[in-house]
Short mmCIF file of N, CA, C and O in Angstrom, two decimals:
data_model
loop_
_atom_site.label_atom_id
_atom_site.label_comp_id
_atom_site.label_asym_id
_atom_site.label_seq_id
_atom_site.Cartn_x
_atom_site.Cartn_y
_atom_site.Cartn_z
N UNK I 144 131.96 122.34 9.50
CA UNK I 144 131.20 121.50 10.41
C UNK I 144 129.93 121.00 9.75
O UNK I 144 129.54 119.85 9.98
N UNK I 145 129.30 121.84 8.96
CA UNK I 145 128.06 121.42 8.29
C UNK I 145 128.32 120.24 7.35
O UNK I 145 127.54 119.28 7.32
N UNK I 146 129.42 120.27 6.63
CA UNK I 146 129.74 119.17 5.71
C UNK I 146 129.97 117.88 6.50
O UNK I 146 129.46 116.82 6.12
N UNK I 147 130.70 117.95 7.59
CA UNK I 147 130.91 116.76 8.42
C UNK I 147 129.58 116.23 8.95
O UNK I 147 129.35 115.01 8.94
N UNK I 148 128.71 117.11 9.38
CA UNK I 148 127.41 116.68 9.89
C UNK I 148 126.59 116.00 8.80
O UNK I 148 125.93 114.98 9.05
N UNK I 149 126.63 116.54 7.60
CA UNK I 149 125.89 115.92 6.49
C UNK I 149 126.48 114.57 6.10
O UNK I 149 125.74 113.62 5.82
N UNK I 150 127.80 114.47 6.09
CA UNK I 150 128.45 113.18 5.81
C UNK I 150 128.07 112.16 6.89
O UNK I 150 127.77 111.00 6.60
N UNK I 151 128.07 112.59 8.13
CA UNK I 151 127.69 111.73 9.25
C UNK I 151 126.27 111.23 9.07
O UNK I 151 125.97 110.04 9.25
N UNK I 152 125.38 112.13 8.71
CA UNK I 152 123.98 111.76 8.47
C UNK I 152 123.87 110.75 7.33
O UNK I 152 123.16 109.74 7.44
N UNK I 153 124.59 111.00 6.25
CA UNK I 153 124.55 110.09 5.10
C UNK I 153 125.08 108.71 5.47
O UNK I 153 124.50 107.68 5.10
N UNK I 154 126.19 108.66 6.21
CA UNK I 154 126.75 107.37 6.62
C UNK I 154 125.76 106.58 7.48
O UNK I 154 125.58 105.38 7.29
N UNK I 155 125.10 107.27 8.41
CA UNK I 155 124.10 106.60 9.24
C UNK I 155 122.92 106.13 8.40
O UNK I 155 122.37 105.05 8.64
N UNK I 156 122.53 106.92 7.41
CA UNK I 156 121.43 106.52 6.54
C UNK I 156 121.75 105.29 5.71
O UNK I 156 120.93 104.37 5.59
N UNK I 157 122.95 105.25 5.16
CA UNK I 157 123.36 104.09 4.36
C UNK I 157 123.43 102.84 5.23
O UNK I 157 122.97 101.76 4.84
N UNK I 158 123.99 102.97 6.42
CA UNK I 158 124.09 101.82 7.32
C UNK I 158 122.70 101.34 7.73
O UNK I 158 122.44 100.12 7.74
N UNK I 159 121.81 102.26 8.03
CA UNK I 159 120.44 101.88 8.36
C UNK I 159 119.79 101.13 7.22
O UNK I 159 119.12 100.10 7.42
N UNK I 160 119.97 101.62 6.01
CA UNK I 160 119.40 100.97 4.84
C UNK I 160 119.96 99.58 4.60
O UNK I 160 119.24 98.66 4.21
N UNK I 161 121.26 99.41 4.84
CA UNK I 161 121.88 98.10 4.68
C UNK I 161 121.24 97.09 5.62
O UNK I 161 120.79 96.02 5.19
N UNK I 162 121.17 97.40 6.90
CA UNK I 162 120.59 96.47 7.86
C UNK I 162 119.10 96.24 7.59
O UNK I 162 118.61 95.11 7.69
N UNK I 163 118.38 97.30 7.27
CA UNK I 163 116.95 97.19 6.97
C UNK I 163 116.73 96.25 5.79
O UNK I 163 115.86 95.38 5.83
N UNK I 164 117.52 96.43 4.75
CA UNK I 164 117.37 95.61 3.54
C UNK I 164 117.58 94.13 3.84
O UNK I 164 116.84 93.28 3.34
N UNK I 165 118.56 93.82 4.66
CA UNK I 165 118.79 92.42 5.01
C UNK I 165 117.59 91.83 5.73
O UNK I 165 117.13 90.73 5.39
N UNK I 166 117.06 92.53 6.73
CA UNK I 166 115.95 91.98 7.50
C UNK I 166 114.65 91.93 6.72
O UNK I 166 113.85 91.00 6.90
N UNK I 167 114.43 92.89 5.83
CA UNK I 167 113.14 92.98 5.16
C UNK I 167 113.08 92.31 3.79
O UNK I 167 111.99 92.05 3.29
N UNK I 168 114.24 92.01 3.19
CA UNK I 168 114.17 91.38 1.87
C UNK I 168 115.18 90.26 1.66
O UNK I 168 114.82 89.20 1.16
N UNK I 169 116.43 90.46 2.04
CA UNK I 169 117.45 89.43 1.77
C UNK I 169 117.14 88.16 2.55
O UNK I 169 117.08 87.07 1.97
N UNK I 170 116.95 88.27 3.84
CA UNK I 170 116.70 87.06 4.64
C UNK I 170 115.37 86.40 4.29
O UNK I 170 115.33 85.17 4.13
N UNK I 171 114.27 87.14 4.13
CA UNK I 171 113.05 86.47 3.67
C UNK I 171 113.22 85.80 2.30
O UNK I 171 112.69 84.71 2.06
N UNK I 172 113.99 86.44 1.42
CA UNK I 172 114.24 85.83 0.11
C UNK I 172 115.03 84.55 0.24
O UNK I 172 114.72 83.54 -0.43
N UNK I 173 116.04 84.54 1.09
CA UNK I 173 116.82 83.32 1.31
C UNK I 173 115.99 82.25 2.01
O UNK I 173 116.14 81.06 1.73
N UNK I 174 115.09 82.65 2.88
CA UNK I 174 114.22 81.68 3.56
C UNK I 174 113.23 81.03 2.60
O UNK I 174 112.68 79.97 2.91
N UNK I 175 113.01 81.65 1.46
CA UNK I 175 112.05 81.11 0.48
C UNK I 175 112.66 80.04 -0.41
O UNK I 175 111.94 79.42 -1.19
N UNK I 176 113.96 79.82 -0.30
CA UNK I 176 114.61 78.78 -1.10
C UNK I 176 115.08 77.67 -0.16
O UNK I 176 114.97 77.78 1.06
N UNK I 177 115.61 76.64 -0.70
CA UNK I 177 116.07 75.52 0.12
C UNK I 177 117.19 75.91 1.06
O UNK I 177 117.99 76.80 0.75
N UNK I 178 117.28 75.25 2.22
CA UNK I 178 118.32 75.60 3.21
C UNK I 178 119.74 75.51 2.67
O UNK I 178 120.57 76.36 3.00
N UNK I 179 120.01 74.52 1.84
CA UNK I 179 121.37 74.39 1.29
C UNK I 179 121.70 75.56 0.39
O UNK I 179 122.81 76.11 0.43
N UNK I 180 120.72 75.96 -0.43
CA UNK I 180 120.92 77.10 -1.31
C UNK I 180 121.07 78.39 -0.50
O UNK I 180 121.90 79.24 -0.82
N UNK I 181 120.24 78.54 0.53
CA UNK I 181 120.30 79.73 1.37
C UNK I 181 121.65 79.84 2.07
O UNK I 181 122.24 80.93 2.13
N UNK I 182 122.13 78.72 2.60
CA UNK I 182 123.44 78.73 3.26
C UNK I 182 124.54 79.12 2.28
O UNK I 182 125.40 79.94 2.62
N UNK I 183 124.50 78.54 1.10
CA UNK I 183 125.53 78.86 0.10
C UNK I 183 125.47 80.33 -0.29
O UNK I 183 126.50 81.01 -0.40
N UNK I 184 124.25 80.84 -0.48
CA UNK I 184 124.10 82.25 -0.86
C UNK I 184 124.58 83.17 0.26
O UNK I 184 125.27 84.16 0.01
N UNK I 185 124.23 82.84 1.50
CA UNK I 185 124.64 83.69 2.62
C UNK I 185 126.15 83.64 2.82
O UNK I 185 126.76 84.67 3.13
N UNK I 186 126.75 82.48 2.62
CA UNK I 186 128.21 82.41 2.71
C UNK I 186 128.85 83.35 1.69
O UNK I 186 129.82 84.05 1.98
N UNK I 187 128.30 83.34 0.49
CA UNK I 187 128.82 84.21 -0.57
C UNK I 187 128.64 85.68 -0.20
O UNK I 187 129.55 86.49 -0.35
N UNK I 188 127.46 86.02 0.29
CA UNK I 188 127.19 87.40 0.70
C UNK I 188 128.16 87.81 1.80
O UNK I 188 128.73 88.90 1.77
N UNK I 189 128.35 86.93 2.78
CA UNK I 189 129.24 87.26 3.91
C UNK I 189 130.68 87.48 3.47
O UNK I 189 131.41 88.24 4.09
N UNK I 190 131.08 86.81 2.41
CA UNK I 190 132.44 87.04 1.90
C UNK I 190 132.52 88.33 1.09
O UNK I 190 133.48 89.09 1.20
N UNK I 191 131.52 88.55 0.24
CA UNK I 191 131.55 89.71 -0.65
C UNK I 191 131.29 91.03 0.06
O UNK I 191 131.74 92.08 -0.39
N UNK I 192 130.57 90.99 1.18
CA UNK I 192 130.26 92.24 1.88
C UNK I 192 131.47 92.83 2.58
O UNK I 192 131.51 94.02 2.88
N UNK I 193 132.48 92.01 2.81
CA UNK I 193 133.69 92.50 3.47
C UNK I 193 134.56 93.21 2.44
O UNK I 193 135.42 92.62 1.79
N UNK I 194 134.29 94.50 2.29
CA UNK I 194 135.00 95.32 1.31
C UNK I 194 135.14 96.74 1.86
O UNK I 194 134.51 97.08 2.86
N UNK I 195 135.95 97.55 1.22
CA UNK I 195 136.19 98.91 1.75
C UNK I 195 134.93 99.75 1.89
O UNK I 195 134.85 100.59 2.80
N UNK I 196 133.94 99.56 1.04
CA UNK I 196 132.71 100.35 1.13
C UNK I 196 131.94 100.04 2.41
O UNK I 196 131.38 100.93 3.04
N UNK I 197 131.91 98.75 2.78
CA UNK I 197 131.26 98.39 4.04
C UNK I 197 132.00 99.02 5.21
O UNK I 197 131.39 99.62 6.09
N UNK I 198 133.33 98.89 5.21
CA UNK I 198 134.10 99.42 6.33
C UNK I 198 133.96 100.94 6.45
O UNK I 198 133.89 101.48 7.55
N UNK I 199 133.91 101.61 5.31
CA UNK I 199 133.72 103.06 5.32
C UNK I 199 132.43 103.44 6.05
O UNK I 199 132.42 104.32 6.90
N UNK I 200 131.36 102.73 5.74
CA UNK I 200 130.07 103.03 6.35
C UNK I 200 129.98 102.49 7.77
O UNK I 200 129.58 103.20 8.69
N UNK I 201 130.36 101.24 7.96
CA UNK I 201 130.22 100.57 9.25
C UNK I 201 131.07 101.24 10.33
O UNK I 201 130.60 101.45 11.45
N UNK I 202 132.32 101.55 10.01
CA UNK I 202 133.19 102.22 10.97
C UNK I 202 133.06 103.74 10.89
O UNK I 202 133.22 104.44 11.90
N UNK I 203 132.79 104.24 9.69
CA UNK I 203 132.73 105.68 9.49
C UNK I 203 131.56 106.35 10.19
O UNK I 203 131.71 107.49 10.68
N UNK I 204 130.42 105.69 10.27
CA UNK I 204 129.24 106.32 10.88
C UNK I 204 129.48 106.69 12.34
O UNK I 204 129.32 107.86 12.71
N UNK I 205 129.88 105.75 13.20
CA UNK I 205 130.08 106.16 14.59
C UNK I 205 131.29 107.08 14.78
O UNK I 205 131.25 107.99 15.62
N UNK I 206 132.33 106.88 14.00
CA UNK I 206 133.52 107.75 14.13
C UNK I 206 133.18 109.17 13.70
O UNK I 206 133.54 110.14 14.38
N UNK I 207 132.48 109.31 12.58
CA UNK I 207 132.09 110.65 12.13
C UNK I 207 131.19 111.34 13.14
O UNK I 207 131.34 112.54 13.39
N UNK I 208 130.27 110.59 13.75
CA UNK I 208 129.39 111.18 14.77
C UNK I 208 130.20 111.63 15.99
O UNK I 208 129.94 112.69 16.56
N UNK I 209 131.16 110.83 16.36
CA UNK I 209 132.01 111.18 17.50
C UNK I 209 132.82 112.44 17.20
O UNK I 209 132.87 113.37 18.02
N UNK I 210 133.42 112.50 16.02
CA UNK I 210 134.20 113.68 15.64
C UNK I 210 133.29 114.91 15.57
O UNK I 210 133.65 115.99 16.06
N UNK I 211 132.10 114.74 15.00
CA UNK I 211 131.15 115.85 14.93
C UNK I 211 130.79 116.34 16.33
O UNK I 211 130.67 117.54 16.57
N UNK I 212 130.64 115.39 17.26
CA UNK I 212 130.35 115.77 18.63
C UNK I 212 131.45 116.61 19.26
O UNK I 212 131.18 117.58 19.97
N UNK I 213 132.69 116.25 18.98
CA UNK I 213 133.81 117.02 19.52
C UNK I 213 133.93 118.40 18.89
O UNK I 213 134.38 119.35 19.53
N UNK I 214 133.52 118.53 17.63
CA UNK I 214 133.66 119.80 16.94
C UNK I 214 132.45 120.72 17.10
O UNK I 214 132.57 121.93 16.92
N UNK I 215 131.31 120.16 17.44
CA UNK I 215 130.08 120.95 17.54
C UNK I 215 129.98 121.60 18.92
O UNK I 215 130.59 121.16 19.89
N UNK I 216 129.19 122.64 18.97
CA UNK I 216 128.87 123.28 20.24
C UNK I 216 127.62 122.62 20.82
O UNK I 216 126.86 121.96 20.11
N UNK I 217 127.39 122.83 22.11
CA UNK I 217 126.16 122.35 22.74
C UNK I 217 124.99 123.14 22.15
O UNK I 217 125.16 124.29 21.79
N UNK I 218 123.82 122.59 22.00
CA UNK I 218 123.43 121.23 22.35
C UNK I 218 123.70 120.21 21.25
O UNK I 218 123.54 119.01 21.46
N UNK I 219 124.12 120.65 20.07
CA UNK I 219 124.32 119.72 18.95
C UNK I 219 125.32 118.63 19.31
O UNK I 219 125.13 117.46 18.95
N UNK I 220 126.37 118.98 20.04
CA UNK I 220 127.41 118.00 20.39
C UNK I 220 126.82 116.80 21.11
O UNK I 220 127.18 115.65 20.83
N UNK I 221 125.91 117.05 22.03
CA UNK I 221 125.31 115.95 22.79
C UNK I 221 124.54 115.00 21.89
O UNK I 221 124.55 113.78 22.10
N UNK I 222 123.85 115.54 20.90
CA UNK I 222 123.09 114.70 19.98
C UNK I 222 124.03 113.85 19.12
O UNK I 222 123.77 112.68 18.87
N UNK I 223 125.12 114.43 18.66
CA UNK I 223 126.10 113.67 17.89
C UNK I 223 126.74 112.57 18.75
O UNK I 223 126.92 111.44 18.29
N UNK I 224 127.08 112.90 19.99
CA UNK I 224 127.64 111.89 20.89
C UNK I 224 126.63 110.76 21.13
O UNK I 224 126.99 109.59 21.15
N UNK I 225 125.38 111.13 21.31
CA UNK I 225 124.34 110.11 21.52
C UNK I 225 124.20 109.22 20.28
O UNK I 225 124.06 107.99 20.40
N UNK I 226 124.24 109.83 19.09
CA UNK I 226 124.18 109.05 17.86
C UNK I 226 125.34 108.09 17.74
O UNK I 226 125.18 106.93 17.35
N UNK I 227 126.54 108.56 18.10
CA UNK I 227 127.72 107.69 18.06
C UNK I 227 127.58 106.54 19.03
O UNK I 227 127.89 105.38 18.70
N UNK I 228 127.09 106.81 20.24
CA UNK I 228 126.96 105.77 21.26
C UNK I 228 125.93 104.73 20.87
O UNK I 228 126.17 103.52 21.00
N UNK I 229 124.79 105.17 20.38
CA UNK I 229 123.74 104.23 19.97
C UNK I 229 124.23 103.38 18.80
O UNK I 229 124.02 102.16 18.77
N UNK I 230 124.88 104.01 17.85
CA UNK I 230 125.40 103.27 16.71
C UNK I 230 126.45 102.27 17.16
O UNK I 230 126.44 101.10 16.73
N UNK I 231 127.36 102.70 18.01
CA UNK I 231 128.43 101.82 18.47
C UNK I 231 127.86 100.60 19.22
O UNK I 231 128.22 99.46 18.93
N UNK I 232 126.93 100.85 20.14
CA UNK I 232 126.37 99.76 20.94
C UNK I 232 125.46 98.86 20.10
O UNK I 232 125.56 97.64 20.16
N UNK I 233 124.58 99.47 19.34
CA UNK I 233 123.56 98.70 18.63
C UNK I 233 123.98 98.15 17.29
O UNK I 233 123.37 97.21 16.78
N UNK I 234 125.01 98.70 16.70
CA UNK I 234 125.48 98.23 15.40
C UNK I 234 126.82 97.53 15.54
O UNK I 234 126.94 96.33 15.25
N UNK I 235 127.83 98.25 15.98
CA UNK I 235 129.18 97.70 16.03
C UNK I 235 129.28 96.53 17.01
O UNK I 235 129.74 95.44 16.64
N UNK I 236 128.89 96.74 18.25
CA UNK I 236 129.05 95.68 19.25
C UNK I 236 128.20 94.45 18.93
O UNK I 236 128.68 93.32 19.09
N UNK I 237 126.97 94.66 18.48
CA UNK I 237 126.11 93.52 18.13
C UNK I 237 126.72 92.76 16.95
O UNK I 237 126.73 91.52 16.94
N UNK I 238 127.24 93.48 15.99
CA UNK I 238 127.87 92.82 14.84
C UNK I 238 129.05 91.97 15.27
O UNK I 238 129.15 90.79 14.90
N UNK I 239 129.95 92.56 16.04
CA UNK I 239 131.18 91.88 16.44
C UNK I 239 130.89 90.72 17.40
O UNK I 239 131.49 89.64 17.27
N UNK I 240 129.97 90.92 18.32
CA UNK I 240 129.72 89.91 19.35
C UNK I 240 128.74 88.82 18.92
O UNK I 240 128.82 87.70 19.44
N UNK I 241 127.84 89.13 17.99
CA UNK I 241 126.77 88.17 17.68
C UNK I 241 126.71 87.80 16.20
O UNK I 241 126.83 86.62 15.86
N UNK I 242 126.51 88.77 15.33
CA UNK I 242 126.28 88.43 13.92
C UNK I 242 127.50 87.81 13.24
O UNK I 242 127.36 86.82 12.52
N UNK I 243 128.68 88.37 13.46
CA UNK I 243 129.88 87.80 12.83
C UNK I 243 130.16 86.39 13.34
O UNK I 243 130.43 85.49 12.53
N UNK I 244 130.11 86.13 14.66
CA UNK I 244 130.30 84.75 15.09
C UNK I 244 129.27 83.79 14.50
O UNK I 244 129.60 82.63 14.18
N UNK I 245 128.04 84.25 14.32
CA UNK I 245 127.04 83.39 13.69
C UNK I 245 127.40 83.15 12.22
O UNK I 245 127.24 82.03 11.71
N UNK I 246 127.89 84.18 11.54
CA UNK I 246 128.33 84.01 10.15
C UNK I 246 129.45 82.98 10.08
O UNK I 246 129.46 82.12 9.19
N UNK I 247 130.39 83.07 11.01
CA UNK I 247 131.50 82.12 11.04
C UNK I 247 131.03 80.70 11.32
O UNK I 247 131.54 79.74 10.73
N UNK I 248 130.05 80.56 12.21
CA UNK I 248 129.50 79.24 12.51
C UNK I 248 128.78 78.66 11.29
O UNK I 248 128.92 77.46 11.00
N UNK I 249 128.03 79.49 10.58
CA UNK I 249 127.37 79.02 9.35
C UNK I 249 128.41 78.61 8.32
O UNK I 249 128.29 77.55 7.70
N UNK I 250 129.43 79.42 8.17
CA UNK I 250 130.48 79.13 7.20
C UNK I 250 131.21 77.83 7.52
O UNK I 250 131.58 77.08 6.62
N UNK I 251 131.39 77.54 8.80
CA UNK I 251 132.10 76.34 9.23
C UNK I 251 131.19 75.10 9.28
O UNK I 251 131.65 74.02 9.62
N UNK I 252 129.90 75.28 8.98
CA UNK I 252 128.97 74.16 9.03
C UNK I 252 128.58 73.77 10.45
O UNK I 252 128.06 72.68 10.68
N UNK I 253 128.78 74.68 11.40
CA UNK I 253 128.45 74.40 12.81
C UNK I 253 127.06 74.89 13.19
O UNK I 253 126.64 74.70 14.33
N UNK I 254 126.37 75.53 12.25
CA UNK I 254 125.04 76.05 12.51
C UNK I 254 124.19 75.82 11.27
O UNK I 254 124.62 76.15 10.17
N UNK I 255 123.01 75.26 11.46
CA UNK I 255 122.12 75.01 10.33
C UNK I 255 121.39 76.30 9.96
O UNK I 255 121.27 77.23 10.76
N UNK I 256 120.89 76.35 8.73
CA UNK I 256 120.13 77.51 8.29
C UNK I 256 118.91 77.73 9.17
O UNK I 256 118.58 78.86 9.51
N UNK I 257 118.24 76.66 9.56
CA UNK I 257 117.04 76.77 10.38
C UNK I 257 117.33 77.41 11.74
O UNK I 257 116.49 78.11 12.29
N UNK I 258 118.53 77.16 12.27
CA UNK I 258 118.92 77.78 13.52
C UNK I 258 119.45 79.20 13.29
O UNK I 258 119.16 80.12 14.05
N UNK I 259 120.22 79.36 12.25
CA UNK I 259 120.89 80.62 11.93
C UNK I 259 119.92 81.74 11.56
O UNK I 259 119.98 82.84 12.12
N UNK I 260 119.05 81.49 10.61
CA UNK I 260 118.25 82.55 10.01
C UNK I 260 117.40 83.35 11.01
O UNK I 260 117.47 84.58 11.01
N UNK I 261 116.59 82.71 11.85
CA UNK I 261 115.76 83.53 12.76
C UNK I 261 116.59 84.30 13.78
O UNK I 261 116.27 85.46 14.09
N UNK I 262 117.63 83.68 14.31
CA UNK I 262 118.48 84.38 15.29
C UNK I 262 119.23 85.54 14.63
O UNK I 262 119.26 86.66 15.16
N UNK I 263 119.84 85.25 13.47
CA UNK I 263 120.62 86.28 12.79
C UNK I 263 119.72 87.45 12.39
O UNK I 263 120.08 88.62 12.58
N UNK I 264 118.53 87.13 11.88
CA UNK I 264 117.61 88.19 11.44
C UNK I 264 117.13 89.02 12.62
O UNK I 264 117.03 90.25 12.52
N UNK I 265 116.86 88.38 13.74
CA UNK I 265 116.44 89.14 14.93
C UNK I 265 117.50 90.12 15.38
O UNK I 265 117.21 91.30 15.65
N UNK I 266 118.74 89.65 15.46
CA UNK I 266 119.83 90.54 15.86
C UNK I 266 120.09 91.60 14.80
O UNK I 266 120.41 92.75 15.13
N UNK I 267 119.96 91.24 13.54
CA UNK I 267 120.15 92.23 12.47
C UNK I 267 119.07 93.30 12.54
O UNK I 267 119.34 94.48 12.30
N UNK I 268 117.85 92.91 12.86
CA UNK I 268 116.78 93.89 12.99
C UNK I 268 117.07 94.85 14.13
O UNK I 268 116.81 96.06 14.01
N UNK I 269 117.65 94.34 15.21
CA UNK I 269 118.09 95.23 16.28
C UNK I 269 119.14 96.22 15.76
O UNK I 269 119.09 97.41 16.08
N UNK I 270 120.06 95.73 14.93
CA UNK I 270 121.06 96.63 14.34
C UNK I 270 120.38 97.70 13.48
O UNK I 270 120.78 98.87 13.49
N UNK I 271 119.36 97.31 12.73
CA UNK I 271 118.63 98.27 11.90
C UNK I 271 117.96 99.33 12.76
O UNK I 271 118.04 100.53 12.47
N UNK I 272 117.28 98.90 13.82
CA UNK I 272 116.60 99.85 14.72
C UNK I 272 117.61 100.79 15.37
O UNK I 272 117.39 102.01 15.43
N UNK I 273 118.72 100.24 15.84
CA UNK I 273 119.76 101.08 16.46
C UNK I 273 120.34 102.06 15.45
O UNK I 273 120.59 103.23 15.78
N UNK I 274 120.54 101.60 14.22
CA UNK I 274 121.09 102.49 13.19
C UNK I 274 120.12 103.61 12.85
O UNK I 274 120.54 104.76 12.65
N UNK I 275 118.84 103.30 12.78
CA UNK I 275 117.85 104.35 12.53
C UNK I 275 117.80 105.32 13.70
O UNK I 275 117.71 106.54 13.50
N UNK I 276 117.88 104.79 14.92
CA UNK I 276 117.91 105.68 16.09
C UNK I 276 119.14 106.59 16.03
O UNK I 276 119.04 107.80 16.29
N UNK I 277 120.29 106.03 15.67
CA UNK I 277 121.49 106.84 15.51
C UNK I 277 121.31 107.90 14.43
O UNK I 277 121.75 109.04 14.58
N UNK I 278 120.67 107.52 13.33
CA UNK I 278 120.39 108.45 12.24
C UNK I 278 119.53 109.61 12.74
O UNK I 278 119.82 110.78 12.46
N UNK I 279 118.51 109.31 13.50
CA UNK I 279 117.63 110.36 14.03
C UNK I 279 118.41 111.27 14.98
O UNK I 279 118.29 112.51 14.91
N UNK I 280 119.21 110.68 15.86
CA UNK I 280 119.99 111.49 16.80
C UNK I 280 120.97 112.41 16.07
O UNK I 280 121.12 113.59 16.43
N UNK I 281 121.64 111.88 15.05
CA UNK I 281 122.54 112.71 14.25
C UNK I 281 121.75 113.82 13.54
O UNK I 281 122.21 114.96 13.44
N UNK I 282 120.57 113.48 13.04
CA UNK I 282 119.72 114.48 12.38
C UNK I 282 119.34 115.60 13.34
O UNK I 282 119.35 116.78 12.96
N UNK I 283 119.03 115.24 14.57
CA UNK I 283 118.71 116.27 15.57
C UNK I 283 119.96 117.12 15.84
O UNK I 283 119.87 118.36 15.99
N UNK I 284 121.11 116.47 15.89
CA UNK I 284 122.35 117.23 16.05
C UNK I 284 122.56 118.21 14.92
O UNK I 284 122.93 119.37 15.14
N UNK I 285 122.30 117.77 13.71
CA UNK I 285 122.44 118.63 12.53
C UNK I 285 121.51 119.84 12.63
O UNK I 285 121.91 120.98 12.36
N UNK I 286 120.29 119.61 13.03
CA UNK I 286 119.31 120.71 13.15
C UNK I 286 119.74 121.69 14.24
O UNK I 286 119.42 122.88 14.16
N UNK I 287 120.45 121.20 15.24
CA UNK I 287 120.86 122.07 16.35
C UNK I 287 122.22 122.73 16.16
O UNK I 287 122.73 123.36 17.09
N UNK I 288 122.81 122.60 14.99
CA UNK I 288 124.10 123.28 14.74
C UNK I 288 123.92 124.79 14.77
O UNK I 288 122.95 125.33 14.35
#
């Protein structure tokens, strides 16, 4: 159980770092160049990020927290379940419902960089905050094992 809890914590940490990095450096860096260049760069990023390592972290974090919740005793189980729920709502659902459709709109030329960047970054920052909250909840679960 301890190994699963540590893996869960690591997955949440990596996911938090990914979202944080986009909001704090990638998007500001892209905003500092011309819109056409930024759009081209973001299209490339959106294609390259879809790989097994992303899926491992993106899907693995909430699933690992859920499994840890089922295997842990109270009160740790509740913290793991809370971490899974926050991650699922704030990371997975926001990604599927908002960020990915915006990526698709940018890719199809249906959204300009000026419209895309502030909205996408705002929602991504929410994903970062939710992921950090999930990380903290999982950490509390780990301490309560």
